[in-house]
Amino acid sequence: MTDVRHILVLPERDAAEEVAEELRDRCGLAEEPPVVREALAGEDDAEDAQWLVVLEGPAAHGLDPAELDALTAVHDGWRERD
């Protein structure tokens, strides 16, 4: 089985936390995926941070990338593509 990893990028912490909670409920995950703060390259301003929801390992298998794209788009975010 290959490693699967989805990184969802959102502009605000509240949006990232909402997406993580919705993914837990919608996908039947045991716990919410982690929300991580990531500063934009070259930016020193804390307001220029992105918030990431990281899905990897068994929790990431079987998730539909199109559904993840749609979910993040509702919150003005996107899914990183390899």
Short mmCIF file of N, CA, C and O in Angstrom, two decimals:
data_model
loop_
_atom_site.label_atom_id
_atom_site.label_comp_id
_atom_site.label_asym_id
_atom_site.label_seq_id
_atom_site.Cartn_x
_atom_site.Cartn_y
_atom_site.Cartn_z
N MET A 1 0.85 -1.18 0.00
CA MET A 1 0.00 0.00 0.00
C MET A 1 0.90 1.25 0.00
O MET A 1 1.82 1.35 0.79
N THR A 2 0.61 2.17 -0.90
CA THR A 2 1.41 3.38 -0.98
C THR A 2 0.95 4.39 0.06
O THR A 2 -0.21 4.38 0.49
N ASP A 3 1.86 5.25 0.44
CA ASP A 3 1.53 6.31 1.38
C ASP A 3 0.64 7.33 0.69
O ASP A 3 0.89 7.71 -0.45
N VAL A 4 -0.40 7.75 1.37
CA VAL A 4 -1.30 8.77 0.85
C VAL A 4 -1.28 9.93 1.82
O VAL A 4 -1.35 9.74 3.03
N ARG A 5 -1.18 11.13 1.25
CA ARG A 5 -1.15 12.33 2.09
C ARG A 5 -1.90 13.44 1.37
O ARG A 5 -1.66 13.69 0.19
N HIS A 6 -2.82 14.05 2.08
CA HIS A 6 -3.56 15.20 1.56
C HIS A 6 -3.25 16.38 2.47
O HIS A 6 -3.34 16.26 3.69
N ILE A 7 -2.90 17.51 1.87
CA ILE A 7 -2.68 18.74 2.63
C ILE A 7 -3.69 19.76 2.14
O ILE A 7 -3.69 20.13 0.97
N LEU A 8 -4.55 20.18 3.05
CA LEU A 8 -5.57 21.17 2.74
C LEU A 8 -5.10 22.51 3.29
O LEU A 8 -4.75 22.61 4.46
N VAL A 9 -5.06 23.52 2.45
CA VAL A 9 -4.53 24.84 2.82
C VAL A 9 -5.70 25.81 2.96
O VAL A 9 -6.50 25.95 2.04
N LEU A 10 -5.77 26.46 4.12
CA LEU A 10 -6.86 27.39 4.39
C LEU A 10 -6.30 28.71 4.91
O LEU A 10 -5.26 28.74 5.54
N PRO A 11 -7.04 29.80 4.64
CA PRO A 11 -6.51 31.12 4.98
C PRO A 11 -6.64 31.50 6.45
O PRO A 11 -5.93 32.38 6.92
N GLU A 12 -7.55 30.83 7.17
CA GLU A 12 -7.80 31.22 8.57
C GLU A 12 -7.87 29.99 9.46
O GLU A 12 -8.31 28.92 9.03
N ARG A 13 -7.49 30.18 10.70
CA ARG A 13 -7.51 29.08 11.66
C ARG A 13 -8.92 28.54 11.86
O ARG A 13 -9.12 27.32 11.90
N ASP A 14 -9.90 29.43 11.99
CA ASP A 14 -11.28 28.97 12.19
C ASP A 14 -11.74 28.07 11.06
O ASP A 14 -12.39 27.05 11.28
N ALA A 15 -11.41 28.46 9.83
CA ALA A 15 -11.80 27.65 8.67
C ALA A 15 -11.12 26.29 8.71
O ALA A 15 -11.75 25.26 8.43
N ALA A 16 -9.83 26.26 9.06
CA ALA A 16 -9.10 25.00 9.14
C ALA A 16 -9.70 24.09 10.22
O ALA A 16 -9.85 22.89 10.00
N GLU A 17 -10.06 24.66 11.35
CA GLU A 17 -10.66 23.86 12.42
C GLU A 17 -12.03 23.33 12.01
O GLU A 17 -12.39 22.19 12.33
N GLU A 18 -12.81 24.13 11.29
CA GLU A 18 -14.11 23.68 10.79
C GLU A 18 -13.94 22.53 9.81
O GLU A 18 -14.68 21.54 9.86
N VAL A 19 -12.98 22.64 8.90
CA VAL A 19 -12.72 21.59 7.92
C VAL A 19 -12.28 20.31 8.62
O VAL A 19 -12.76 19.22 8.30
N ALA A 20 -11.39 20.42 9.59
CA ALA A 20 -10.92 19.24 10.33
C ALA A 20 -12.09 18.55 11.04
O ALA A 20 -12.21 17.31 11.00
N GLU A 21 -12.95 19.34 11.67
CA GLU A 21 -14.11 18.76 12.36
C GLU A 21 -15.06 18.09 11.37
O GLU A 21 -15.55 16.98 11.61
N GLU A 22 -15.31 18.76 10.24
CA GLU A 22 -16.21 18.20 9.24
C GLU A 22 -15.65 16.91 8.66
O GLU A 22 -16.38 15.95 8.43
N LEU A 23 -14.34 16.86 8.42
CA LEU A 23 -13.72 15.64 7.92
C LEU A 23 -13.85 14.50 8.91
O LEU A 23 -14.13 13.36 8.52
N ARG A 24 -13.66 14.79 10.18
CA ARG A 24 -13.82 13.75 11.21
C ARG A 24 -15.22 13.18 11.16
O ARG A 24 -15.42 11.96 11.12
N ASP A 25 -16.22 14.06 11.11
CA ASP A 25 -17.61 13.61 11.12
C ASP A 25 -17.99 12.91 9.82
O ASP A 25 -18.61 11.86 9.82
N ARG A 26 -17.63 13.52 8.69
CA ARG A 26 -18.02 13.02 7.38
C ARG A 26 -17.33 11.71 7.03
O ARG A 26 -17.92 10.83 6.40
N CYS A 27 -16.09 11.55 7.44
CA CYS A 27 -15.30 10.38 7.05
C CYS A 27 -15.20 9.33 8.15
O CYS A 27 -14.54 8.31 7.98
N GLY A 28 -15.82 9.60 9.29
CA GLY A 28 -15.79 8.63 10.38
C GLY A 28 -14.42 8.42 10.99
O GLY A 28 -14.08 7.32 11.42
N LEU A 29 -13.62 9.49 11.04
CA LEU A 29 -12.28 9.38 11.62
C LEU A 29 -12.37 9.32 13.14
O LEU A 29 -13.27 9.90 13.74
N ALA A 30 -11.44 8.62 13.75
CA ALA A 30 -11.42 8.49 15.21
C ALA A 30 -11.15 9.84 15.89
O ALA A 30 -11.63 10.09 16.99
N GLU A 31 -10.39 10.70 15.22
CA GLU A 31 -10.09 12.02 15.77
C GLU A 31 -9.93 13.00 14.63
O GLU A 31 -9.75 12.61 13.48
N GLU A 32 -9.98 14.28 14.97
CA GLU A 32 -9.81 15.31 13.94
C GLU A 32 -8.37 15.28 13.44
O GLU A 32 -7.43 15.09 14.20
N PRO A 33 -8.20 15.50 12.14
CA PRO A 33 -6.83 15.62 11.62
C PRO A 33 -6.16 16.87 12.21
O PRO A 33 -6.85 17.83 12.56
N PRO A 34 -4.85 16.86 12.32
CA PRO A 34 -4.16 18.00 12.92
C PRO A 34 -4.26 19.27 12.05
O PRO A 34 -4.29 19.20 10.83
N VAL A 35 -4.33 20.40 12.73
CA VAL A 35 -4.30 21.72 12.10
C VAL A 35 -2.95 22.33 12.43
O VAL A 35 -2.57 22.39 13.59
N VAL A 36 -2.22 22.75 11.39
CA VAL A 36 -0.86 23.24 11.55
C VAL A 36 -0.74 24.63 10.94
O VAL A 36 -1.26 24.87 9.85
N ARG A 37 -0.06 25.52 11.61
CA ARG A 37 0.17 26.87 11.09
C ARG A 37 1.45 26.88 10.27
O ARG A 37 2.48 26.37 10.69
N GLU A 38 1.36 27.46 9.08
CA GLU A 38 2.51 27.51 8.17
C GLU A 38 2.66 28.93 7.67
O GLU A 38 1.77 29.47 7.03
N ALA A 39 3.80 29.55 7.95
CA ALA A 39 4.06 30.91 7.46
C ALA A 39 4.39 30.85 5.98
O ALA A 39 5.05 29.91 5.52
N LEU A 40 3.92 31.82 5.24
CA LEU A 40 4.24 31.90 3.82
C LEU A 40 5.72 32.21 3.64
O LEU A 40 6.30 32.98 4.42
N ALA A 41 6.32 31.65 2.65
CA ALA A 41 7.73 31.88 2.39
C ALA A 41 8.01 33.37 2.20
O ALA A 41 7.34 34.04 1.44
N GLY A 42 8.98 33.87 2.94
CA GLY A 42 9.38 35.26 2.80
C GLY A 42 8.51 36.25 3.55
O GLY A 42 8.74 37.45 3.48
N GLU A 43 7.54 35.78 4.28
CA GLU A 43 6.64 36.68 5.01
C GLU A 43 6.95 36.63 6.50
O GLU A 43 7.08 35.57 7.07
N ASP A 44 7.06 37.81 7.11
CA ASP A 44 7.31 37.89 8.55
C ASP A 44 6.04 38.19 9.33
O ASP A 44 5.99 38.02 10.54
N ASP A 45 5.03 38.69 8.67
CA ASP A 45 3.79 39.10 9.31
C ASP A 45 2.97 37.87 9.70
O ASP A 45 2.68 37.01 8.86
N ALA A 46 2.57 37.78 10.95
CA ALA A 46 1.79 36.64 11.43
C ALA A 46 0.46 36.50 10.69
O ALA A 46 -0.09 35.41 10.59
N GLU A 47 -0.06 37.60 10.17
CA GLU A 47 -1.32 37.53 9.45
C GLU A 47 -1.17 36.87 8.09
O GLU A 47 -2.16 36.53 7.45
N ASP A 48 0.05 36.68 7.64
CA ASP A 48 0.30 36.05 6.35
C ASP A 48 0.49 34.54 6.48
O ASP A 48 1.04 33.91 5.57
N ALA A 49 0.04 33.97 7.55
CA ALA A 49 0.17 32.53 7.75
C ALA A 49 -0.98 31.80 7.07
O ALA A 49 -2.08 32.32 6.92
N GLN A 50 -0.69 30.59 6.64
CA GLN A 50 -1.71 29.69 6.14
C GLN A 50 -1.94 28.63 7.21
O GLN A 50 -1.07 28.37 8.03
N TRP A 51 -3.10 28.03 7.16
CA TRP A 51 -3.42 26.96 8.10
C TRP A 51 -3.62 25.69 7.30
O TRP A 51 -4.32 25.67 6.29
N LEU A 52 -2.96 24.64 7.72
CA LEU A 52 -3.00 23.37 7.01
C LEU A 52 -3.76 22.33 7.82
O LEU A 52 -3.61 22.25 9.04
N VAL A 53 -4.55 21.54 7.12
CA VAL A 53 -5.16 20.33 7.69
C VAL A 53 -4.46 19.19 6.98
O VAL A 53 -4.49 19.10 5.75
N VAL A 54 -3.82 18.33 7.76
CA VAL A 54 -3.00 17.27 7.19
C VAL A 54 -3.67 15.92 7.42
O VAL A 54 -3.94 15.53 8.55
N LEU A 55 -3.92 15.23 6.31
CA LEU A 55 -4.49 13.88 6.35
C LEU A 55 -3.47 12.93 5.79
O LEU A 55 -3.06 13.07 4.62
N GLU A 56 -3.04 11.97 6.59
CA GLU A 56 -2.06 11.00 6.09
C GLU A 56 -2.27 9.67 6.78
O GLU A 56 -3.02 9.55 7.74
N GLY A 57 -1.62 8.66 6.26
CA GLY A 57 -1.76 7.33 6.81
C GLY A 57 -3.12 6.73 6.48
O GLY A 57 -3.75 7.11 5.49
N PRO A 58 -3.61 5.83 7.31
CA PRO A 58 -4.88 5.16 7.03
C PRO A 58 -6.06 6.13 6.87
O PRO A 58 -6.97 5.88 6.08
N ALA A 59 -6.05 7.24 7.57
CA ALA A 59 -7.15 8.20 7.48
C ALA A 59 -7.25 8.83 6.10
O ALA A 59 -8.32 9.25 5.68
N ALA A 60 -6.16 8.87 5.36
CA ALA A 60 -6.14 9.52 4.04
C ALA A 60 -6.59 8.58 2.92
O ALA A 60 -7.00 9.04 1.86
N HIS A 61 -6.50 7.28 3.15
CA HIS A 61 -6.85 6.32 2.11
C HIS A 61 -8.35 6.36 1.85
O HIS A 61 -9.16 6.44 2.77
N GLY A 62 -8.70 6.31 0.60
CA GLY A 62 -10.11 6.24 0.22
C GLY A 62 -10.83 7.58 0.21
O GLY A 62 -12.01 7.63 -0.10
N LEU A 63 -10.14 8.67 0.54
CA LEU A 63 -10.78 9.98 0.48
C LEU A 63 -10.78 10.47 -0.96
O LEU A 63 -9.78 10.33 -1.68
N ASP A 64 -11.88 11.01 -1.38
CA ASP A 64 -12.04 11.49 -2.75
C ASP A 64 -11.41 12.88 -2.88
O ASP A 64 -11.88 13.83 -2.25
N PRO A 65 -10.36 13.01 -3.70
CA PRO A 65 -9.73 14.32 -3.87
C PRO A 65 -10.71 15.40 -4.32
O PRO A 65 -10.60 16.55 -3.91
N ALA A 66 -11.68 15.05 -5.15
CA ALA A 66 -12.66 16.04 -5.62
C ALA A 66 -13.51 16.55 -4.45
O ALA A 66 -13.83 17.75 -4.39
N GLU A 67 -13.86 15.67 -3.52
CA GLU A 67 -14.61 16.10 -2.34
C GLU A 67 -13.77 17.01 -1.46
O GLU A 67 -14.26 18.00 -0.91
N LEU A 68 -12.49 16.69 -1.31
CA LEU A 68 -11.60 17.52 -0.52
C LEU A 68 -11.44 18.90 -1.17
O LEU A 68 -11.44 19.92 -0.49
N ASP A 69 -11.33 18.91 -2.50
CA ASP A 69 -11.25 20.18 -3.22
C ASP A 69 -12.49 21.03 -2.97
O ASP A 69 -12.39 22.23 -2.71
N ALA A 70 -13.66 20.40 -3.07
CA ALA A 70 -14.92 21.13 -2.88
C ALA A 70 -15.04 21.65 -1.45
O ALA A 70 -15.46 22.80 -1.24
N LEU A 71 -14.67 20.83 -0.48
CA LEU A 71 -14.76 21.25 0.92
C LEU A 71 -13.86 22.44 1.21
O LEU A 71 -14.27 23.41 1.85
N THR A 72 -12.64 22.39 0.73
CA THR A 72 -11.72 23.50 1.00
C THR A 72 -12.11 24.75 0.23
O THR A 72 -11.94 25.86 0.72
N ALA A 73 -12.66 24.59 -0.97
CA ALA A 73 -13.06 25.74 -1.78
C ALA A 73 -14.16 26.55 -1.10
O ALA A 73 -14.18 27.78 -1.20
N VAL A 74 -15.04 25.88 -0.37
CA VAL A 74 -16.10 26.57 0.37
C VAL A 74 -15.51 27.55 1.37
O VAL A 74 -16.08 28.58 1.68
N HIS A 75 -14.33 27.24 1.87
CA HIS A 75 -13.65 28.07 2.88
C HIS A 75 -12.50 28.87 2.27
O HIS A 75 -11.57 29.25 2.98
N ASP A 76 -12.53 29.08 0.96
CA ASP A 76 -11.49 29.85 0.24
C ASP A 76 -10.11 29.21 0.36
O ASP A 76 -9.09 29.90 0.41
N GLY A 77 -10.08 27.89 0.40
CA GLY A 77 -8.82 27.17 0.48
C GLY A 77 -8.63 26.28 -0.72
O GLY A 77 -9.38 26.33 -1.69
N TRP A 78 -7.61 25.42 -0.65
CA TRP A 78 -7.31 24.49 -1.72
C TRP A 78 -6.57 23.29 -1.17
O TRP A 78 -6.09 23.30 -0.04
N ARG A 79 -6.51 22.25 -1.98
CA ARG A 79 -5.76 21.03 -1.65
C ARG A 79 -4.46 21.07 -2.43
O ARG A 79 -4.45 21.28 -3.64
N GLU A 80 -3.35 20.89 -1.73
CA GLU A 80 -2.04 20.81 -2.40
C GLU A 80 -2.00 19.57 -3.25
O GLU A 80 -2.43 18.51 -2.83
N ARG A 81 -1.46 19.72 -4.44
CA ARG A 81 -1.31 18.58 -5.35
C ARG A 81 0.16 18.24 -5.47
O ARG A 81 1.01 19.12 -5.48
N ASP A 82 0.42 16.95 -5.58
CA ASP A 82 1.82 16.48 -5.72
C ASP A 82 2.37 16.85 -7.07
O ASP A 82 1.74 17.00 -8.04
#
